[in-house]
Amino acid sequence: MTHKPIKKAVFPVAGLGTRFLPATKAIPKELLPIVDRPLIQYAVDEAREAGIEQIIFVTGRGKTAIVEHFDVAYELEHTMSERGKDLSALDPTRATPGDIITVRQQVPLGLGHAIWCARAIVGNEPFAIFLPDELMIANKGGTGCMKQMVEAYHEVGGNLISVLEVPREDVSSYGVIAPGANVSDTLTEVTGLVEKPPVEQAPSNKIISGRYILQPEVMRVLEAQEKGAGGEIQLTDAMAKMIGEQPFHAVTFAGRRFDCGSKTGFVEATLALALEREDMGAEVRAIAERLLAN
């Protein structure tokens, strides 16, 4: 069976980034760099690797710099060219006109509401969702999380979410799946979803890790979705209603996840990726060893 290709992706980037104040007072948290690439750039690069052509940013007030990042910076490029500077670092930041679309989430009513704001652009097509706070890094020589999910989608269709296993005591901070039959080593049926359950009520230790492929029918569910955990419209609650109506699977990502929504996760990601860089890894390791020795 053939399935409609995944060509559109929604990036909910309207959050205020309050955990990173004062850094995020004037700079969107999605533009904070892990070494020298903004968080949002990692996510967009992952989308492009997976064959996604249209990027949909759900933004809020003060987030226009995200769009500017993917525009042409004429003055910068002209100055660099005149000075004989290499412009290749800017290549991933250039977007084909029309490939990036923005829509405003005017009221902060949660992730489900943010996705619903993109309904007119998504239309009647299946689409991907990226949470840029979740930095997903492929294993060396491997492919990114969304590419792995798209490959699984071609196999089973329907709806898919990426999952990772965490210590049981940590599950109450995440959306958690109730797993069904194993299709393969990395692909599992999903029989239920619950948002931030108490540890003793969690159906598994497999958490939703910030990447989704959903069918357009989820927009109709979100239209009537009532507020859930935290007084917000939860995407997890809407997805749970689709289980049994459409195929629903979880893909266990073969790679690493960094929770860059937290300060410690952000520092961990910066250190881990810096240590792997050929141009700076040895120097960063020496710095870390020196600091730890003091």
Short mmCIF file of C-alpha atoms in Angstrom, two decimals:
data_model
loop_
_atom_site.label_atom_id
_atom_site.label_comp_id
_atom_site.label_asym_id
_atom_site.label_seq_id
_atom_site.Cartn_x
_atom_site.Cartn_y
_atom_site.Cartn_z
CA MET A 1 0.00 0.00 0.00
CA THR A 2 1.21 3.49 -0.82
CA HIS A 3 0.73 6.35 1.61
CA LYS A 4 0.58 10.08 1.00
CA PRO A 5 4.13 11.46 1.31
CA ILE A 6 5.14 13.61 4.27
CA LYS A 7 6.01 16.99 2.75
CA LYS A 8 4.88 19.42 5.47
CA ALA A 9 6.14 19.91 9.01
CA VAL A 10 4.82 22.07 11.85
CA PHE A 11 7.25 23.66 14.30
CA PRO A 12 5.51 25.10 17.39
CA VAL A 13 7.87 27.94 18.36
CA ALA A 14 5.59 30.39 20.16
CA GLY A 15 6.82 29.60 23.70
CA LEU A 16 8.19 32.33 25.93
CA GLY A 17 11.31 30.45 27.01
CA THR A 18 10.92 31.59 30.62
CA ARG A 19 13.31 28.93 31.94
CA PHE A 20 16.15 30.66 30.10
CA LEU A 21 15.51 34.23 31.19
CA PRO A 22 17.11 36.71 30.90
CA ALA A 23 18.77 35.20 27.78
CA THR A 24 15.38 34.80 26.08
CA LYS A 25 14.04 38.27 26.90
CA ALA A 26 14.86 39.50 23.39
CA ILE A 27 16.16 36.34 21.67
CA PRO A 28 13.84 33.38 20.90
CA LYS A 29 14.99 30.29 22.81
CA GLU A 30 14.95 28.40 19.50
CA LEU A 31 17.84 30.59 18.33
CA LEU A 32 20.06 29.80 21.31
CA PRO A 33 23.07 27.97 19.86
CA ILE A 34 24.37 24.51 20.58
CA VAL A 35 28.01 25.38 19.84
CA ASP A 36 27.42 27.39 16.64
CA ARG A 37 24.06 26.19 15.31
CA PRO A 38 20.74 27.40 16.72
CA LEU A 39 18.37 24.76 18.06
CA ILE A 40 15.86 25.50 15.32
CA GLN A 41 18.53 24.88 12.67
CA TYR A 42 19.12 21.34 13.93
CA ALA A 43 15.38 20.61 13.66
CA VAL A 44 14.99 22.14 10.19
CA ASP A 45 18.04 20.23 8.93
CA GLU A 46 16.50 17.01 10.29
CA ALA A 47 13.26 17.81 8.44
CA ARG A 48 15.05 18.43 5.17
CA GLU A 49 16.96 15.16 5.50
CA ALA A 50 13.60 13.38 5.78
CA GLY A 51 12.35 14.90 2.51
CA ILE A 52 10.11 17.56 4.03
CA GLU A 53 9.67 20.54 1.73
CA GLN A 54 7.40 22.98 3.56
CA ILE A 55 8.28 24.35 7.00
CA ILE A 56 5.41 25.81 9.04
CA PHE A 57 6.43 27.90 12.06
CA VAL A 58 3.70 28.53 14.64
CA THR A 59 5.08 31.69 16.22
CA GLY A 60 4.17 34.28 18.82
CA ARG A 61 5.01 37.89 19.51
CA GLY A 62 8.74 38.59 19.52
CA LYS A 63 9.62 35.52 17.44
CA THR A 64 10.25 37.16 14.06
CA ALA A 65 14.00 36.56 14.40
CA ILE A 66 13.37 32.87 13.71
CA VAL A 67 12.11 33.72 10.24
CA GLU A 68 14.97 36.21 9.76
CA HIS A 69 17.42 33.38 10.45
CA PHE A 70 16.23 31.58 7.31
CA ASP A 71 16.21 34.72 5.15
CA VAL A 72 19.05 36.12 3.05
CA ALA A 73 21.25 38.53 5.03
CA TYR A 74 22.37 40.79 2.20
CA GLU A 75 24.63 43.12 4.21
CA LEU A 76 26.34 40.23 6.02
CA GLU A 77 26.90 38.20 2.87
CA HIS A 78 28.06 41.21 0.86
CA THR A 79 30.58 42.18 3.54
CA MET A 80 31.85 38.62 3.91
CA SER A 81 32.21 38.25 0.14
CA GLU A 82 34.18 41.49 -0.15
CA ARG A 83 36.55 40.23 2.54
CA GLY A 84 36.98 36.84 0.88
CA LYS A 85 35.23 34.99 3.72
CA ASP A 86 33.76 31.51 3.26
CA LEU A 87 29.94 31.68 3.12
CA SER A 88 29.30 27.93 3.32
CA ALA A 89 28.25 28.14 6.99
CA LEU A 90 25.21 30.08 5.83
CA ASP A 91 24.07 27.50 3.27
CA PRO A 92 21.66 25.63 5.61
CA THR A 93 20.03 28.91 6.65
CA ARG A 94 18.80 29.72 3.15
CA ALA A 95 15.25 28.73 2.29
CA THR A 96 13.57 28.59 -1.10
CA PRO A 97 10.90 31.31 -1.30
CA GLY A 98 7.55 29.87 -0.26
CA ASP A 99 9.03 26.93 1.64
CA ILE A 100 8.74 28.67 5.01
CA ILE A 101 5.33 29.79 6.24
CA THR A 102 4.44 31.35 9.59
CA VAL A 103 1.19 31.52 11.50
CA ARG A 104 0.57 33.18 14.87
CA GLN A 105 -0.60 31.41 18.01
CA GLN A 106 -2.14 34.46 19.61
CA VAL A 107 -3.07 32.84 22.93
CA PRO A 108 -0.78 30.38 24.78
CA LEU A 109 -3.20 27.48 25.13
CA GLY A 110 -0.77 24.59 24.79
CA LEU A 111 0.83 22.36 22.20
CA GLY A 112 -2.43 20.99 20.84
CA HIS A 113 -3.71 24.51 20.22
CA ALA A 114 -0.44 25.49 18.53
CA ILE A 115 -0.74 22.58 16.09
CA TRP A 116 -4.39 23.45 15.42
CA CYS A 117 -3.31 26.97 14.44
CA ALA A 118 -1.61 25.45 11.37
CA ARG A 119 -4.74 23.63 10.16
CA ALA A 120 -5.33 25.78 7.08
CA ILE A 121 -1.78 25.28 5.83
CA VAL A 122 -1.69 21.55 6.58
CA GLY A 123 -5.00 21.06 4.78
CA ASN A 124 -5.85 17.43 4.02
CA GLU A 125 -2.26 16.17 4.08
CA PRO A 126 -0.40 14.06 6.64
CA PHE A 127 2.25 16.12 8.35
CA ALA A 128 5.19 15.98 10.72
CA ILE A 129 5.66 17.86 14.00
CA PHE A 130 9.02 18.90 15.45
CA LEU A 131 9.53 20.19 18.98
CA PRO A 132 12.87 22.02 18.64
CA ASP A 133 13.58 21.81 22.39
CA GLU A 134 14.06 18.09 21.83
CA LEU A 135 17.44 17.88 20.12
CA MET A 136 17.63 14.51 18.35
CA ILE A 137 21.11 13.51 17.21
CA ALA A 138 21.63 10.54 14.90
CA ASN A 139 24.16 7.86 15.69
CA LYS A 140 27.41 8.18 13.78
CA GLY A 141 26.76 7.01 10.23
CA GLY A 142 23.01 6.79 10.89
CA THR A 143 20.01 8.87 9.89
CA GLY A 144 18.00 11.43 11.79
CA CYS A 145 14.91 10.72 13.84
CA MET A 146 12.36 11.99 11.31
CA LYS A 147 13.96 10.10 8.44
CA GLN A 148 13.66 6.91 10.51
CA MET A 149 10.01 7.76 11.16
CA VAL A 150 9.25 8.48 7.51
CA GLU A 151 10.72 5.09 6.57
CA ALA A 152 8.47 3.43 9.16
CA TYR A 153 5.49 5.45 7.87
CA HIS A 154 6.02 4.08 4.36
CA GLU A 155 5.69 0.63 5.94
CA VAL A 156 2.63 1.05 8.18
CA GLY A 157 1.04 4.42 7.38
CA GLY A 158 -1.28 6.12 9.85
CA ASN A 159 0.13 8.01 12.83
CA LEU A 160 3.58 7.64 14.35
CA ILE A 161 5.40 9.08 17.32
CA SER A 162 9.03 8.79 18.33
CA VAL A 163 9.71 7.29 21.74
CA LEU A 164 12.64 6.75 24.06
CA GLU A 165 12.96 4.72 27.23
CA VAL A 166 13.62 6.64 30.46
CA PRO A 167 13.98 5.61 34.10
CA ARG A 168 10.54 4.81 35.50
CA GLU A 169 10.78 7.54 38.13
CA ASP A 170 11.00 10.20 35.38
CA VAL A 171 7.82 9.33 33.44
CA SER A 172 5.57 11.87 35.16
CA SER A 173 7.32 14.66 33.24
CA TYR A 174 6.34 13.33 29.82
CA GLY A 175 3.67 11.87 27.58
CA VAL A 176 3.82 8.07 27.92
CA ILE A 177 2.62 5.30 25.59
CA ALA A 178 0.85 2.06 26.38
CA PRO A 179 2.67 -0.34 24.03
CA GLY A 180 0.97 -3.08 22.04
CA ALA A 181 2.42 -5.67 19.68
CA ASN A 182 5.95 -5.28 18.36
CA VAL A 183 6.05 -4.92 14.58
CA SER A 184 9.87 -4.93 14.60
CA ASP A 185 12.74 -4.17 16.94
CA THR A 186 12.09 -0.45 16.58
CA LEU A 187 8.38 -0.29 15.68
CA THR A 188 5.61 -0.89 18.24
CA GLU A 189 1.85 -0.58 18.12
CA VAL A 190 0.41 2.06 20.45
CA THR A 191 -2.73 1.12 22.38
CA GLY A 192 -2.94 4.20 24.58
CA LEU A 193 -1.36 7.54 25.49
CA VAL A 194 -1.34 9.46 28.74
CA GLU A 195 0.10 12.91 29.47
CA LYS A 196 2.35 13.23 32.56
CA PRO A 197 0.96 10.29 34.54
CA PRO A 198 1.83 9.59 38.18
CA VAL A 199 4.68 7.05 38.27
CA GLU A 200 2.48 4.31 39.71
CA GLN A 201 -0.12 4.78 36.92
CA ALA A 202 2.25 5.00 33.94
CA PRO A 203 1.58 2.27 31.35
CA SER A 204 5.28 2.02 30.40
CA ASN A 205 8.58 3.88 30.59
CA LYS A 206 8.47 4.80 26.89
CA ILE A 207 8.07 8.55 26.53
CA ILE A 208 7.03 10.63 23.54
CA SER A 209 10.18 12.41 22.42
CA GLY A 210 9.17 15.40 20.35
CA ARG A 211 8.68 14.01 16.83
CA TYR A 212 5.34 13.06 15.29
CA ILE A 213 3.76 12.07 11.98
CA LEU A 214 0.01 12.63 12.12
CA GLN A 215 -2.94 12.36 9.79
CA PRO A 216 -4.96 15.53 9.12
CA GLU A 217 -7.95 14.17 11.05
CA VAL A 218 -6.17 15.18 14.26
CA MET A 219 -7.08 18.79 13.43
CA ARG A 220 -10.79 17.94 13.68
CA VAL A 221 -10.18 16.30 17.04
CA LEU A 222 -8.23 19.33 18.27
CA GLU A 223 -11.09 21.59 17.16
CA ALA A 224 -13.27 20.16 19.93
CA GLN A 225 -10.52 19.19 22.37
CA GLU A 226 -11.09 20.29 25.96
CA LYS A 227 -8.29 21.51 28.21
CA GLY A 228 -6.24 18.78 29.87
CA ALA A 229 -3.11 18.66 32.02
CA GLY A 230 -1.91 22.10 33.07
CA GLY A 231 -5.12 23.73 31.85
CA GLU A 232 -3.86 23.48 28.25
CA ILE A 233 -5.12 21.79 25.09
CA GLN A 234 -2.89 18.73 25.00
CA LEU A 235 -1.86 17.12 21.73
CA THR A 236 -1.44 13.81 23.57
CA ASP A 237 -5.14 13.79 24.55
CA ALA A 238 -6.18 14.40 20.94
CA MET A 239 -3.89 11.66 19.63
CA ALA A 240 -5.26 9.23 22.22
CA LYS A 241 -8.75 9.65 20.72
CA MET A 242 -7.44 8.55 17.32
CA ILE A 243 -6.09 5.24 18.60
CA GLY A 244 -8.33 2.48 17.29
CA GLU A 245 -9.64 4.75 14.54
CA GLN A 246 -6.38 4.79 12.55
CA PRO A 247 -3.08 2.84 12.71
CA PHE A 248 -0.89 4.20 15.50
CA HIS A 249 2.73 3.20 16.06
CA ALA A 250 5.77 4.26 18.03
CA VAL A 251 9.27 4.38 16.55
CA THR A 252 12.13 3.90 18.99
CA PHE A 253 14.76 6.36 17.81
CA ALA A 254 18.21 4.93 17.14
CA GLY A 255 20.15 7.94 18.37
CA ARG A 256 20.44 10.38 21.24
CA ARG A 257 18.02 12.89 22.69
CA PHE A 258 18.94 16.03 24.60
CA ASP A 259 16.25 17.91 26.53
CA CYS A 260 17.28 21.44 25.61
CA GLY A 261 14.21 22.86 27.28
CA SER A 262 16.14 22.50 30.54
CA LYS A 263 19.36 24.33 31.39
CA THR A 264 21.22 21.16 32.32
CA GLY A 265 20.10 19.43 29.13
CA PHE A 266 21.20 22.44 27.10
CA VAL A 267 24.65 22.39 28.72
CA GLU A 268 24.90 18.62 28.23
CA ALA A 269 24.07 18.94 24.52
CA THR A 270 26.60 21.75 24.06
CA LEU A 271 29.34 19.79 25.78
CA ALA A 272 28.54 16.47 24.06
CA LEU A 273 28.48 17.93 20.55
CA ALA A 274 31.51 20.14 21.15
CA LEU A 275 33.52 17.11 22.27
CA GLU A 276 32.69 15.36 18.97
CA ARG A 277 33.82 18.23 16.76
CA GLU A 278 37.06 17.63 14.89
CA ASP A 279 37.89 21.34 14.97
CA MET A 280 37.53 21.76 18.74
CA GLY A 281 36.88 18.41 20.47
CA ALA A 282 40.39 17.89 21.83
CA GLU A 283 40.59 21.44 23.16
CA VAL A 284 37.16 21.22 24.82
CA ARG A 285 38.10 17.91 26.43
CA ALA A 286 41.28 19.46 27.83
CA ILE A 287 39.24 22.37 29.22
CA ALA A 288 36.73 20.02 30.85
CA GLU A 289 39.47 17.91 32.39
CA ARG A 290 41.19 20.99 33.74
CA LEU A 291 37.98 22.32 35.26
CA LEU A 292 37.12 18.97 36.83
CA ALA A 293 40.59 18.71 38.34
CA ASN A 294 40.17 21.96 40.26
#
